[in-house]
Coordinates of C-alpha atoms in Angstrom, one line a residue:
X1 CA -9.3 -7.9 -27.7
X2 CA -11.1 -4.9 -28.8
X3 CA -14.0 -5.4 -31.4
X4 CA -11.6 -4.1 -34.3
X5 CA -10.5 -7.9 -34.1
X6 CA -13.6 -8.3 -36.4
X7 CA -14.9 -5.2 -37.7
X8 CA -12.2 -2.8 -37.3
X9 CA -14.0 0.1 -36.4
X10 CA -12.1 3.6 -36.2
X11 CA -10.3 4.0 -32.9
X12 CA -11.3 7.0 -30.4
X13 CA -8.4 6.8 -28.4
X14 CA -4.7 7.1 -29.6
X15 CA -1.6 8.8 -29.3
X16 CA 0.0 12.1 -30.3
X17 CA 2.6 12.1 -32.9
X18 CA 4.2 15.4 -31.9
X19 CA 6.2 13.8 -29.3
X20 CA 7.2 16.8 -27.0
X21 CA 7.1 15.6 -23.2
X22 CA 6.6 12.4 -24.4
X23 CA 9.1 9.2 -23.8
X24 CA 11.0 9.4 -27.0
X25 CA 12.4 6.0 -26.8
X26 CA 10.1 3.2 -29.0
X27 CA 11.8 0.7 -28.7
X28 CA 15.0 -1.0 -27.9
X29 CA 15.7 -4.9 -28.7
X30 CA 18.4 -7.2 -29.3
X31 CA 17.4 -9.7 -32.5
X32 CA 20.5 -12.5 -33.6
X33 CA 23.0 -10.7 -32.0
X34 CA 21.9 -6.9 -32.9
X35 CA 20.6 -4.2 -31.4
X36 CA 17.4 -2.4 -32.7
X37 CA 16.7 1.4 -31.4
X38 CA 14.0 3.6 -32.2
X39 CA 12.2 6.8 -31.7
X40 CA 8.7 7.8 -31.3
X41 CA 8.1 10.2 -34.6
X42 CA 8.2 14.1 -33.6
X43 CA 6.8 16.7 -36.2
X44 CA 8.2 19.5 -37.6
X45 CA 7.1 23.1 -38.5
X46 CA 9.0 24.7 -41.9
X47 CA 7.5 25.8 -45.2
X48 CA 6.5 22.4 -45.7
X49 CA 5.6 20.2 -42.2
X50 CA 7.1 16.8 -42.2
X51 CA 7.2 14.1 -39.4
X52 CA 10.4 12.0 -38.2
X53 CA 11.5 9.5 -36.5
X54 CA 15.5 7.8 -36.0
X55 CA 16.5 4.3 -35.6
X56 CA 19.7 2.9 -34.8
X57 CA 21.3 -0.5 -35.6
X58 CA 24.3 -1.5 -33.2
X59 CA 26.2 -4.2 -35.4
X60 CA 27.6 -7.3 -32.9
X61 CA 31.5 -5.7 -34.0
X62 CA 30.1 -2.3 -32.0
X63 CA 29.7 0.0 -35.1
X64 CA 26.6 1.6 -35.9
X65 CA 24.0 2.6 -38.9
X66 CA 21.2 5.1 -38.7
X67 CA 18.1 4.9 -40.5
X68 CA 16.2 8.5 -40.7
X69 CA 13.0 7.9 -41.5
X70 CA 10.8 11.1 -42.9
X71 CA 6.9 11.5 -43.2
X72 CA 6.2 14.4 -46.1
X73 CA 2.5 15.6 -45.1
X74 CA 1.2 16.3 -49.1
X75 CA -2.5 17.0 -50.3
X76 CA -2.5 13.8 -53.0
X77 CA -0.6 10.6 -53.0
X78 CA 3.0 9.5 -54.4
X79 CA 5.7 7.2 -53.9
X80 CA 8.9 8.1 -52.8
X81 CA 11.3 6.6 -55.7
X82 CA 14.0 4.7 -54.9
X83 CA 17.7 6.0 -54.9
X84 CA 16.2 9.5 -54.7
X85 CA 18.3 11.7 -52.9
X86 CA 17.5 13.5 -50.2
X87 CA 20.0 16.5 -49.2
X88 CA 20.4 17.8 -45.6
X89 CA 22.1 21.9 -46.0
X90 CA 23.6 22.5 -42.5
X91 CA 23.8 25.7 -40.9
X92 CA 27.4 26.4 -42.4
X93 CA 25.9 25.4 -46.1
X94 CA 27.3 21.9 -46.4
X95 CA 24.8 19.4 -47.8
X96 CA 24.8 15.7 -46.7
X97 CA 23.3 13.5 -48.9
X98 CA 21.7 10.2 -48.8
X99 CA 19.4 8.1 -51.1
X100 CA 15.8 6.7 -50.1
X101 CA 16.2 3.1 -49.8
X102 CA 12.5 2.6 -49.5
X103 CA 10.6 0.4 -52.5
X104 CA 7.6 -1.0 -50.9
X105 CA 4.3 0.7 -51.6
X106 CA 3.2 3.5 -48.7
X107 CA 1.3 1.2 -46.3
X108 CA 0.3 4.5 -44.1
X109 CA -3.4 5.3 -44.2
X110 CA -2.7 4.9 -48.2
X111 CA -6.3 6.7 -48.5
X112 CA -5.3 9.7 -46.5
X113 CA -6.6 10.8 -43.3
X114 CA -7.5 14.1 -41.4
X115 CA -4.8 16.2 -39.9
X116 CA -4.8 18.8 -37.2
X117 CA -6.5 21.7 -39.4
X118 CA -9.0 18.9 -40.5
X119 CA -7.5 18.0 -44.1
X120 CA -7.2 15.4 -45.8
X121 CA -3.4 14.9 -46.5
X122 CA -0.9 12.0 -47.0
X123 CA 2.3 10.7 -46.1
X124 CA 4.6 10.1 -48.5
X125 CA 7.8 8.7 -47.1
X126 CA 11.5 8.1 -47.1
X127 CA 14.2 5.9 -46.0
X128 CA 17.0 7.2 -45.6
X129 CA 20.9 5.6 -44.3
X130 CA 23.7 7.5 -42.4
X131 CA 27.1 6.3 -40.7
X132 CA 27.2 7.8 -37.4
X133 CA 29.2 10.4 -38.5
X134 CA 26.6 11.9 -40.4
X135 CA 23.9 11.8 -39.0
X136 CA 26.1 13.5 -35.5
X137 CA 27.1 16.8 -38.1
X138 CA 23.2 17.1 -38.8
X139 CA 22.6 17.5 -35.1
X140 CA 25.6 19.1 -34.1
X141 CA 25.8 22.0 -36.8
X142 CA 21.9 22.1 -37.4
X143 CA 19.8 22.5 -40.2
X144 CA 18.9 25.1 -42.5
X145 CA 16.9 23.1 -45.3
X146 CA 15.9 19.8 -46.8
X147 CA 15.8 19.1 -50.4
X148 CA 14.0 15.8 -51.1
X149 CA 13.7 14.3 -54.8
X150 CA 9.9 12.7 -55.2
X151 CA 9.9 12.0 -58.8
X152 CA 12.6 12.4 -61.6
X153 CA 12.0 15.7 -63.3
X154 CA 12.9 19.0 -62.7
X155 CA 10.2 20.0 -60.4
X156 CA 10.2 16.9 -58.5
X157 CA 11.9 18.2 -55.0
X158 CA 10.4 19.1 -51.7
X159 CA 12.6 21.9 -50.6
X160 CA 11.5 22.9 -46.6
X161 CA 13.6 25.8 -45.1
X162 CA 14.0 26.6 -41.4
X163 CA 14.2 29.6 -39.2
X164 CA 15.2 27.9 -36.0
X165 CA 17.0 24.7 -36.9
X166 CA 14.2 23.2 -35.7
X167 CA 14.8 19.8 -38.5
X168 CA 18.3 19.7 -36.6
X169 CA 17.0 20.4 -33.0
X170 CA 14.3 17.3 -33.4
X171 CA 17.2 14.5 -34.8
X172 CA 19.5 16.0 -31.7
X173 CA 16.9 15.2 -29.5
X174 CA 16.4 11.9 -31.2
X175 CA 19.9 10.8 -31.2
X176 CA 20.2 11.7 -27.6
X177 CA 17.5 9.4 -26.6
X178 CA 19.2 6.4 -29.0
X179 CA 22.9 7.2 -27.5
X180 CA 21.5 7.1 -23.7
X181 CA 19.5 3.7 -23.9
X182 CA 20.8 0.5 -22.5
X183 CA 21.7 -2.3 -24.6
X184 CA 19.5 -5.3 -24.2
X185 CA 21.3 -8.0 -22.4
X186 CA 18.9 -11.2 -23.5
X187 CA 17.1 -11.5 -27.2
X188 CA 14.0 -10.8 -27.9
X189 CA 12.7 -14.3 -29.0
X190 CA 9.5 -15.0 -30.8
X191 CA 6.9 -13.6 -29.1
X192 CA 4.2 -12.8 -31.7
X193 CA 1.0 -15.3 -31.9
X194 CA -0.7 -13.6 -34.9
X195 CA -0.8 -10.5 -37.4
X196 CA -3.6 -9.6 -39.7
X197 CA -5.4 -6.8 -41.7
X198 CA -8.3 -5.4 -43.5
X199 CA -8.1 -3.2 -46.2
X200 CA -5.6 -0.7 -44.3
X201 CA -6.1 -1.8 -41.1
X202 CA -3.7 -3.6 -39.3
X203 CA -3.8 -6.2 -36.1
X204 CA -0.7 -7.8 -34.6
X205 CA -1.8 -10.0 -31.2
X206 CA 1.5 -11.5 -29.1
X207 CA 1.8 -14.8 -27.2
X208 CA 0.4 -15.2 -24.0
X209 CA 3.3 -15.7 -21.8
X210 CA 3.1 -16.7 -18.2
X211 CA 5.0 -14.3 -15.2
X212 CA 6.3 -16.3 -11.9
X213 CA 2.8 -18.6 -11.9
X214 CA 1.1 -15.9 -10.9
X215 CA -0.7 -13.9 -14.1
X216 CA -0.3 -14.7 -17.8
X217 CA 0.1 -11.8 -20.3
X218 CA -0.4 -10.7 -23.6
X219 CA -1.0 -7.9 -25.5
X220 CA -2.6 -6.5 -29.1
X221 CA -1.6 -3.7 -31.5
X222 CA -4.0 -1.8 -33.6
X223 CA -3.3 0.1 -36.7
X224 CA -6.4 2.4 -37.9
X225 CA -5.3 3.5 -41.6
X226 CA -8.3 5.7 -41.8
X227 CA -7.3 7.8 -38.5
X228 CA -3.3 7.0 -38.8
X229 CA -3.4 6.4 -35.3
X230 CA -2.7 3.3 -33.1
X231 CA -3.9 2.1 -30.1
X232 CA -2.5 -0.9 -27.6
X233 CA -4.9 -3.6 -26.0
X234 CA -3.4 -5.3 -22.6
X235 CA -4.9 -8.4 -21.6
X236 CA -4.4 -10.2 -18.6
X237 CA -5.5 -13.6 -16.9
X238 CA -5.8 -14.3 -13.4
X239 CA -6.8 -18.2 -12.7
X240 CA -9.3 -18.6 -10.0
X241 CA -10.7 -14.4 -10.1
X242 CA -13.6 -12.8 -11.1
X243 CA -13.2 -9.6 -12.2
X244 CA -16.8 -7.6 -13.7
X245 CA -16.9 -5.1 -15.5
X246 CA -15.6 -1.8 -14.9
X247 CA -13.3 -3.2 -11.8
X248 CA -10.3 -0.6 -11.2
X249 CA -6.4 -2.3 -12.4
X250 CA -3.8 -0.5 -10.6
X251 CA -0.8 -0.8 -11.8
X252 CA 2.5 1.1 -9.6
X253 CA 5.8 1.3 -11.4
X254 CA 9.1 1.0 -10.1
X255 CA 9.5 4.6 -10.0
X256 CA 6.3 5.0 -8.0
X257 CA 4.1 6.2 -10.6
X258 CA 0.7 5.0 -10.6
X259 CA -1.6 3.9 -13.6
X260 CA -5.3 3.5 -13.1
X261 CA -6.9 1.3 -15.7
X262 CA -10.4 -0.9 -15.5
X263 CA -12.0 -4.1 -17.3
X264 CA -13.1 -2.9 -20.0
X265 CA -15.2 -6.0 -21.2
X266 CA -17.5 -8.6 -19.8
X267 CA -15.7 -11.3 -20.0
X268 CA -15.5 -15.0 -18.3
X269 CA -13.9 -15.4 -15.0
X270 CA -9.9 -14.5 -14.8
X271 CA -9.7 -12.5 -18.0
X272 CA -9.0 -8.8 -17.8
X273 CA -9.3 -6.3 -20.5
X274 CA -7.1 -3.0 -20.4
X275 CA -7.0 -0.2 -22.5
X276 CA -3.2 1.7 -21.6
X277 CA -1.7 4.3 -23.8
X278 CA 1.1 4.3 -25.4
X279 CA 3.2 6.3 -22.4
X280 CA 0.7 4.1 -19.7
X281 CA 2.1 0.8 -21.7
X282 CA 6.3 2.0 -22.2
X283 CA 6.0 3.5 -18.6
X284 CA 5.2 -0.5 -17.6
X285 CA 8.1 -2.2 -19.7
X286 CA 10.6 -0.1 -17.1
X287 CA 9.5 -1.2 -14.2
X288 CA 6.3 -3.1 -12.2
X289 CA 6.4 -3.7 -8.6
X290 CA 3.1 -4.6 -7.9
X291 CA -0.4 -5.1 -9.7
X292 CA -4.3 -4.8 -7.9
X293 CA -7.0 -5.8 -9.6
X294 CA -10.5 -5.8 -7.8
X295 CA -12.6 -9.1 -8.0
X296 CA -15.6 -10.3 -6.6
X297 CA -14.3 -11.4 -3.4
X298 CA -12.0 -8.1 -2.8
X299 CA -8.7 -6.7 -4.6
X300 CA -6.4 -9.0 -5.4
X301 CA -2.3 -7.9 -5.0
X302 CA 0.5 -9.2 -6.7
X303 CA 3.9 -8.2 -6.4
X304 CA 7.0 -8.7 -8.9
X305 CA 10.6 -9.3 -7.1
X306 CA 13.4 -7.9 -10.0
X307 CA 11.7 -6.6 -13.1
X308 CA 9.8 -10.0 -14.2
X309 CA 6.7 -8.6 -15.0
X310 CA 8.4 -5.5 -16.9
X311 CA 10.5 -7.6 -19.0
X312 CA 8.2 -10.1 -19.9
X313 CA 5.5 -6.9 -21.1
X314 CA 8.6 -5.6 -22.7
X315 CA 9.6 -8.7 -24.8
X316 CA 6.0 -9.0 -26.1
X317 CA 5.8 -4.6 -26.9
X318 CA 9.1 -5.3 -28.9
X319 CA 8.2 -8.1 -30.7
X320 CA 5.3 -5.7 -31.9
X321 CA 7.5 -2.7 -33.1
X322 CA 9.2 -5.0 -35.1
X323 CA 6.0 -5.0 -37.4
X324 CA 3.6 -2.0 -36.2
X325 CA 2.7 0.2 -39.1
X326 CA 4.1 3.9 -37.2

């Protein structure tokens, strides 16, 4: 577990929000009999930039509810108020409404952070519900403006237009990826150990579950508030192996695609240490079929019949979205 376990330093290494050729899909559970979808967040350009992401929640009877959830980049602080309306103008002029349902205080980097251009902005953020109806005429017809209340008075909207539907293009994109994912055929379980935080920091550590008798696995989510980034810890044991520091972990999915980690900490013998990224780490969830670590005594192989190693990583990187800050 990285050193942020104790003095949670700011993280060099995260991942992009922008989403582009990124895996869209965040995650994808099933919790007492639902179904919990998500998106990764993409970003937006307009008169005004905003961030968003889509979740979907499959109701045991089959139907559906959307949650749109959108990140308004501002110079200075605010809270979205509750029951304000936010109203989606399609490309044929019909406005969709619905209200923030929101009433928690902003727990994203609530002292700002630097963006792209080296500002310090905020995000102030909404909630918002939609049938599936809804939310398929904003992707279907596209979007030519948002008009978001942020306080009650007459001046208190955030209107963004657009030139190239590019508000409508992104939730297309986004409901695509939640229509084409598999339902979850066991449920999730409680998989999470421990979750703690430090001003606005945040740590959230899973179990440590074992996989055929072979390896145990667990894994840690950080939350830097003054970066708003996020970064994923992987930590492995392997009884009986010494594995020193800098030693390569190769990791080849079922798809063939190869990630190259290392040990990243001096540790005692049969613990490993991996830093993945976000992609590296939801790349592993689909599919493992074999693992080589290098130890003292030469690299050590293991191989996974079915998908036990993927689903097991994939129970534990669920658990965590259920609580990770982004």
């Amino acid at each position: 577990m990285k050193k942020f376990l104790y003095t949670f330093l700011v993280a060099v290494m995260a991942f992009s929000s922008v989403a582009s050729a990124q895996d869209l899909l965040r995650y994808n559970y099933k919790k007492n009999g639902y179904i919990y979808t998500g998106t990764e967040r993409i970003r937006i350009s307009g008169t005004s930039p905003v961030e968003i992401k889509l979740d979907k929640v499959s109701l045991p009877a089959g139907a559906a509810t959307y949650i749109l959830h959108v990140y308004y980049e501002s110079a200075s602080p605010w809270k979205m108020p509750k029951n304000a309306p936010l109203s989606i103008k399609t490309l044929d002029g019909v406005p969709i409404v619905s209200k923030n349902s929101f009433d928690d205080a902003n727990i994203i980097a609530p002292k700002g952070f630097r963006n792209a251009a080296g500002a310090v902005v905020y995000w102030n953020y909404g909630k918002y519900y939609y049938d599936e109806a809804d939310i398929r005429k904003i992707a279907d017809k596209g979007v030519a403006s948002i008009d978001a209340t942020r306080r009650w008075s007459e001046d208190g909207h955030i209107k963004v237009t657009y030139k190239d539907n590019e508000f409508g293009k992104a939730i297309s994109r986004q409901l695509e990826v939640l229509s084409k994912a598999a339902a979850p055929k066991s449920e999730l379980g409680d998989q999470l150990k421990a979750m703690d935080s430090q001003g606005s920091n945040v740590l959230v550590e899973s179990k440590t579950v074992a996989v055929n008798g072979q390896l145990s696995v667990s894994l840690v989510y950080l939350y830097y508030g003054s970066t708003n980034k996020e970064s994923y810890d992987l930590n492995l044991y392997l009884p009986g192996k010494n594995i020193p520091l800098g030693a390569a972990v190769t990791v080849v999915t079922s798809d063939g695609r190869t990630i190259e980690m290392q040990q990243e900490k001096d540790v005692q013998a049969g613990r490993v240490f991996c830093y993945p990224t976000n992609e590296e780490l939801k790349a592993m969830t689909k599919g493992v079929s074999r693992l080589s670590v290098e130890t003292d005594n030469g690299t050590e192989t293991l191989t996974f019949p079915g998908s036990t190693f993927a689903n097991t990583l994939g129970k534990l990187y669920n658990a965590i979205q259920r609580v990770a800050v982004l």
